[in-house]
Amino acid sequence: MGIFSTSLVLLAVAALSAADGDDEFANYTITDRKFPDGFTFGVATAAYQIEGAWNIDGKGEQVWDTFIHERPERVDDLSTGDVASDSYHRYEDDVRCMKEVGVDYYRFSIAWSRIIPDGSGDKVSNEGIEYYTKLFKELKANGIKTMVTLYHWDLPTALEKQGGWLNPKIVEWFQQYALTCYTLFGEYVDVWVTINEPKQICHTGYGNGAYAPGVVSPGVGEYMCARHVLLAHAGAWRMFDEQFRPRLGSRNTIVIDSDWYEPATESEADRRAAEDKLQFVHGMYAHPVFKGDWPQVMTDNVATFSRLQGFKGSRLPAFTRQEVDFVRGTYDFLALNHYTTYMVSAIEGQEYPTEVSWDTDSGVNSYQKDTWQTAAIGWFKIVPWGFGKILRWLKATYGDIEIVITENGVSDRTGTLRDQHRIDYFKAYMSHMLDAMYDGGVNVTAYTAWSIIDNFEWTQGFNAKLGMYYVNMSDPLRPRIAKDSSKYFSSIISTRCLLDSCQ
C-alpha cells in the first residue's frame, strides 16, 4: 500500500469534507482522474513574509514595518518580518526547494520600497534591483518560470504619510512603479500580477484597521481605497498592454481572493443572500474588471443604506463612464486565491443596518459552522467542497474564462515535518477542483500552492505555518527542511495524479 493510498484518502475526506455531517458530502471520494496535459503547478510567497532585510541595502520603510514596529502587540507572538525567512540572503535555498519539488513556476512579489525607497520619484535602489535580478537568473537557470506580483500589501510608508490608497495620486504613483518594474525586469517575467487581494488591502487596511496601515474607516475609506486600487490596476495593465506586451509577450492580470458563500437553506431568500455576499466579496473587484462598474447590488445597497443612515449621498464612490471603460477588460485571465467557506442567511425584519461598514452593506448574515475543522488561523475553516462550488460559480458568472488558482493552502502551528493534514488538504481541495474541471467544464489551467516555505504570516506572526518546507525562525541560518507535503506535491506534478494511480 502506497503512502497516499485510497483508504487513507477516504479517512481524510471524512475528516475534511463531512465534519458537519451533511449527507451531500459524507461519502465523497477523491477523484482518480489525471490533470490534463498543459496544466501547470507553482508555489507562491510574498516579499514581506519571506525576505527580511527590512532596512538594509537602501530599502525604504513600508507600512507593515511601521504598523508592527509602532505596536508590536498587533502580532500574536510579538514577532516581526524584519528577518522572516531571510530569503533576501537565502533565495538560492528557496529555489533549491522549488527544484526539488519540480514546480513549473514561482509566484513571488517585488517589494515596492526595495526598488523605490520613498515610493515615488526617480531614485531607485541599485542593491534592490540587483537582488531581484539575481533571483530571476537563479530561477531561469533552474528552469522555473515566473509569476511576479507588483503589490502584495507593502506600500512605502512615505506614500502612506500622504494618504496612501486614499489619495487619488496613488494611481499615478503605482503606474510609475509598475513602469519601473516592467522596464527593469520585463525580460525575466512570464506573468505579471498588478495587485494581490484588493479586499484585504482595503477592508482590513482602510476599513476595520486590522492590517497595515491600520486606518479605521469602515464603509467609507475602504470604498475609496477600492476605487483607487482598481484604477491603479487598470492603469498599470493598460500601460503593459500598450508598451510592453508586443515586445515581451508576457501576460498580466489582477488577483482577487474570495471565499465560497453557501446558502444556509434552500429558500429563495438565502440563495439571494449568498449571491449578494459573493458580489460584495468577489464581484466588488471582479465586476468592474470583467463586466464594468460596481455590481448592481452594491450600488443599490450602499446608496439606500447611506441615505437611511443620514449621509447626503452614497458612500460608494461612483466611476465615471470613462473610468468604467478604462477598468473594464484589464485582464488576461481570472486569478483566484481561495481558502475557506461561509454559510449565508438572509436577515429578516431589519429596515437597514445601523453600523456603517462594507460587512453590513451586503445586508446578509454569514458564519462558519463550529463543526468544520479549523486550521491554525482562526477564521480558516477547512471546507474542500466550497472550492469546487466557487469555481462553478465563476464560470456561471463570467463565462468560459481561463482561471488560474494563484493561492491555496493550509496552516498549522507546529511546522511538523509529518504534515499529513496538508497532504489531505491538497488532495481534497484539488479533487474538488478537478471535479469542477471535468464535470463542470471549468477552464482551470494552473494551481499555485501557498507556500513553498514557512514564513511570517502577518498578524499571526510565526504561529501559522503554511510551508511545504519547515523553517526554524529561531535559527540564524534559517535552514529549509522538507516536509512530507513537499514530496506529495512533487508526486502530483510528476504523475499528474492525486492518488497512487489514476485512470
mmCIF file of N, CA, C and O in Angstrom, residues 43 45 50 87 89-103 105-106 108 131-146 452-453 469 480:
data_model
loop_
_atom_site.group_PDB
_atom_site.id
_atom_site.type_symbol
_atom_site.label_atom_id
_atom_site.label_comp_id
_atom_site.label_asym_id
_atom_site.label_seq_id
_atom_site.Cartn_x
_atom_site.Cartn_y
_atom_site.Cartn_z
ATOM 1 N N VAL A 43 4.230 27.486 -6.844
ATOM 2 C CA VAL A 43 4.160 27.834 -5.425
ATOM 3 C C VAL A 43 4.266 29.348 -5.308
ATOM 4 O O VAL A 43 4.771 30.013 -6.217
ATOM 5 N N THR A 45 4.812 33.033 -2.705
ATOM 6 C CA THR A 45 5.241 33.739 -1.495
ATOM 7 C C THR A 45 4.952 35.226 -1.686
ATOM 8 O O THR A 45 4.506 35.660 -2.744
ATOM 9 N N ILE A 50 8.751 36.764 3.517
ATOM 10 C CA ILE A 50 9.929 35.888 3.431
ATOM 11 C C ILE A 50 11.269 36.620 3.380
ATOM 12 O O ILE A 50 12.282 36.086 3.832
ATOM 13 N N SER A 87 14.943 35.315 3.093
ATOM 14 C CA SER A 87 15.121 34.971 1.682
ATOM 15 C C SER A 87 15.965 35.984 0.920
ATOM 16 O O SER A 87 16.486 35.673 -0.156
ATOM 17 N N HIS A 89 18.791 36.858 1.738
ATOM 18 C CA HIS A 89 20.135 36.264 1.726
ATOM 19 C C HIS A 89 20.118 34.794 1.323
ATOM 20 O O HIS A 89 21.176 34.255 0.969
ATOM 21 N N ARG A 90 18.942 34.152 1.363
ATOM 22 C CA ARG A 90 18.888 32.701 1.164
ATOM 23 C C ARG A 90 17.940 32.308 0.021
ATOM 24 O O ARG A 90 17.349 31.229 0.037
ATOM 25 N N TYR A 91 17.829 33.186 -0.978
ATOM 26 C CA TYR A 91 16.933 32.904 -2.094
ATOM 27 C C TYR A 91 17.367 31.660 -2.856
ATOM 28 O O TYR A 91 16.530 30.942 -3.428
ATOM 29 N N GLU A 92 18.656 31.374 -2.866
ATOM 30 C CA GLU A 92 19.123 30.175 -3.559
ATOM 31 C C GLU A 92 18.577 28.913 -2.887
ATOM 32 O O GLU A 92 18.274 27.917 -3.559
ATOM 33 N N ASP A 93 18.438 28.952 -1.556
ATOM 34 C CA ASP A 93 17.834 27.826 -0.842
ATOM 35 C C ASP A 93 16.372 27.645 -1.252
ATOM 36 O O ASP A 93 15.889 26.516 -1.404
ATOM 37 N N ASP A 94 15.672 28.770 -1.411
ATOM 38 C CA ASP A 94 14.274 28.697 -1.839
ATOM 39 C C ASP A 94 14.152 28.050 -3.217
ATOM 40 O O ASP A 94 13.291 27.197 -3.449
ATOM 41 N N VAL A 95 15.011 28.472 -4.130
ATOM 42 C CA VAL A 95 14.975 27.916 -5.485
ATOM 43 C C VAL A 95 15.334 26.430 -5.461
ATOM 44 O O VAL A 95 14.749 25.628 -6.199
ATOM 45 N N ARG A 96 16.266 26.055 -4.599
ATOM 46 C CA ARG A 96 16.609 24.632 -4.461
ATOM 47 C C ARG A 96 15.383 23.822 -4.037
ATOM 48 O O ARG A 96 15.127 22.736 -4.571
ATOM 49 N N CYS A 97 14.613 24.360 -3.092
ATOM 50 C CA CYS A 97 13.398 23.676 -2.652
ATOM 51 C C CYS A 97 12.420 23.519 -3.814
ATOM 52 O O CYS A 97 11.813 22.457 -4.006
ATOM 53 N N MET A 98 12.237 24.577 -4.588
ATOM 54 C CA MET A 98 11.324 24.514 -5.729
ATOM 55 C C MET A 98 11.796 23.494 -6.761
ATOM 56 O O MET A 98 10.991 22.770 -7.354
ATOM 57 N N LYS A 99 13.099 23.446 -6.969
ATOM 58 C CA LYS A 99 13.663 22.491 -7.915
ATOM 59 C C LYS A 99 13.427 21.065 -7.433
ATOM 60 O O LYS A 99 13.092 20.174 -8.236
ATOM 61 N N GLU A 100 13.571 20.835 -6.140
ATOM 62 C CA GLU A 100 13.321 19.506 -5.582
ATOM 63 C C GLU A 100 11.872 19.085 -5.787
ATOM 64 O O GLU A 100 11.593 17.923 -6.117
ATOM 65 N N VAL A 101 10.962 20.003 -5.588
ATOM 66 C CA VAL A 101 9.544 19.689 -5.754
ATOM 67 C C VAL A 101 9.192 19.540 -7.234
ATOM 68 O O VAL A 101 8.319 18.744 -7.599
ATOM 69 N N GLY A 102 9.859 20.301 -8.089
ATOM 70 C CA GLY A 102 9.618 20.193 -9.525
ATOM 71 C C GLY A 102 8.557 21.126 -10.056
ATOM 72 O O GLY A 102 7.894 20.827 -11.056
ATOM 73 N N VAL A 103 8.380 22.285 -9.402
ATOM 74 C CA VAL A 103 7.326 23.207 -9.831
ATOM 75 C C VAL A 103 7.632 23.792 -11.201
ATOM 76 O O VAL A 103 8.781 23.901 -11.615
ATOM 77 N N TYR A 105 6.479 26.944 -12.019
ATOM 78 C CA TYR A 105 6.659 28.391 -11.890
ATOM 79 C C TYR A 105 6.651 28.789 -10.422
ATOM 80 O O TYR A 105 6.205 28.046 -9.544
ATOM 81 N N TYR A 106 7.146 29.993 -10.180
ATOM 82 C CA TYR A 106 7.216 30.566 -8.837
ATOM 83 C C TYR A 106 6.509 31.907 -8.864
ATOM 84 O O TYR A 106 6.851 32.787 -9.659
ATOM 85 N N PHE A 108 6.007 35.211 -6.812
ATOM 86 C CA PHE A 108 6.560 35.996 -5.706
ATOM 87 C C PHE A 108 6.302 37.463 -5.974
ATOM 88 O O PHE A 108 5.928 37.860 -7.084
ATOM 89 N N TYR A 131 19.233 42.434 -6.234
ATOM 90 C CA TYR A 131 18.674 41.263 -5.557
ATOM 91 C C TYR A 131 17.663 40.546 -6.443
ATOM 92 O O TYR A 131 17.730 39.315 -6.627
ATOM 93 N N TYR A 132 16.707 41.277 -6.989
ATOM 94 C CA TYR A 132 15.686 40.629 -7.814
ATOM 95 C C TYR A 132 16.269 40.085 -9.113
ATOM 96 O O TYR A 132 15.848 39.023 -9.591
ATOM 97 N N THR A 133 17.239 40.766 -9.657
ATOM 98 C CA THR A 133 17.879 40.261 -10.873
ATOM 99 C C THR A 133 18.564 38.928 -10.606
ATOM 100 O O THR A 133 18.474 37.988 -11.416
ATOM 101 N N LYS A 134 19.251 38.816 -9.477
ATOM 102 C CA LYS A 134 19.896 37.542 -9.119
ATOM 103 C C LYS A 134 18.853 36.444 -8.915
ATOM 104 O O LYS A 134 19.074 35.287 -9.317
ATOM 105 N N LEU A 135 17.730 36.783 -8.290
ATOM 106 C CA LEU A 135 16.677 35.801 -8.095
ATOM 107 C C LEU A 135 16.112 35.338 -9.440
ATOM 108 O O LEU A 135 15.931 34.124 -9.668
ATOM 109 N N PHE A 136 15.840 36.273 -10.333
ATOM 110 C CA PHE A 136 15.335 35.912 -11.653
ATOM 111 C C PHE A 136 16.307 34.977 -12.380
ATOM 112 O O PHE A 136 15.904 33.977 -12.980
ATOM 113 N N LYS A 137 17.573 35.298 -12.328
ATOM 114 C CA LYS A 137 18.569 34.488 -13.035
ATOM 115 C C LYS A 137 18.695 33.099 -12.423
ATOM 116 O O LYS A 137 18.887 32.106 -13.142
ATOM 117 N N GLU A 138 18.570 33.009 -11.098
ATOM 118 C CA GLU A 138 18.635 31.706 -10.431
ATOM 119 C C GLU A 138 17.431 30.841 -10.829
ATOM 120 O O GLU A 138 17.572 29.640 -11.067
ATOM 121 N N LEU A 139 16.275 31.455 -10.910
ATOM 122 C CA LEU A 139 15.082 30.719 -11.332
ATOM 123 C C LEU A 139 15.215 30.250 -12.779
ATOM 124 O O LEU A 139 14.909 29.094 -13.094
ATOM 125 N N LYS A 140 15.689 31.124 -13.624
ATOM 126 C CA LYS A 140 15.846 30.768 -15.035
ATOM 127 C C LYS A 140 16.849 29.636 -15.204
ATOM 128 O O LYS A 140 16.633 28.705 -16.002
ATOM 129 N N ALA A 141 17.925 29.684 -14.430
ATOM 130 C CA ALA A 141 18.948 28.636 -14.520
ATOM 131 C C ALA A 141 18.411 27.275 -14.107
ATOM 132 O O ALA A 141 18.931 26.232 -14.523
ATOM 133 N N ASN A 142 17.345 27.284 -13.291
ATOM 134 C CA ASN A 142 16.748 26.033 -12.827
ATOM 135 C C ASN A 142 15.454 25.682 -13.557
ATOM 136 O O ASN A 142 14.726 24.779 -13.137
ATOM 137 N N GLY A 143 15.195 26.391 -14.631
ATOM 138 C CA GLY A 143 14.053 26.069 -15.471
ATOM 139 C C GLY A 143 12.699 26.381 -14.861
ATOM 140 O O GLY A 143 11.695 25.741 -15.205
ATOM 141 N N ILE A 144 12.649 27.361 -13.966
ATOM 142 C CA ILE A 144 11.411 27.717 -13.280
ATOM 143 C C ILE A 144 10.900 29.046 -13.814
ATOM 144 O O ILE A 144 11.615 30.057 -13.779
ATOM 145 N N LYS A 145 9.675 29.064 -14.308
ATOM 146 C CA LYS A 145 9.086 30.281 -14.847
ATOM 147 C C LYS A 145 8.648 31.197 -13.697
ATOM 148 O O LYS A 145 8.625 30.791 -12.541
ATOM 149 N N THR A 146 8.278 32.435 -14.038
ATOM 150 C CA THR A 146 7.988 33.423 -13.003
ATOM 151 C C THR A 146 6.604 34.047 -13.179
ATOM 152 O O THR A 146 6.191 34.387 -14.282
ATOM 153 N N ILE A 452 5.777 27.557 -0.438
ATOM 154 C CA ILE A 452 6.922 26.653 -0.528
ATOM 155 C C ILE A 452 7.649 26.549 0.809
ATOM 156 O O ILE A 452 8.108 25.481 1.196
ATOM 157 N N ILE A 453 7.746 27.638 1.571
ATOM 158 C CA ILE A 453 8.445 27.629 2.861
ATOM 159 C C ILE A 453 7.584 28.286 3.930
ATOM 160 O O ILE A 453 6.737 29.121 3.629
ATOM 161 N N TYR A 469 8.135 23.367 3.288
ATOM 162 C CA TYR A 469 9.457 23.221 3.909
ATOM 163 C C TYR A 469 9.427 23.971 5.240
ATOM 164 O O TYR A 469 8.980 25.111 5.314
ATOM 165 N N ARG A 480 16.056 25.281 5.445
ATOM 166 C CA ARG A 480 14.808 24.780 4.883
ATOM 167 C C ARG A 480 14.824 23.255 4.965
ATOM 168 O O ARG A 480 15.735 22.611 4.432
#
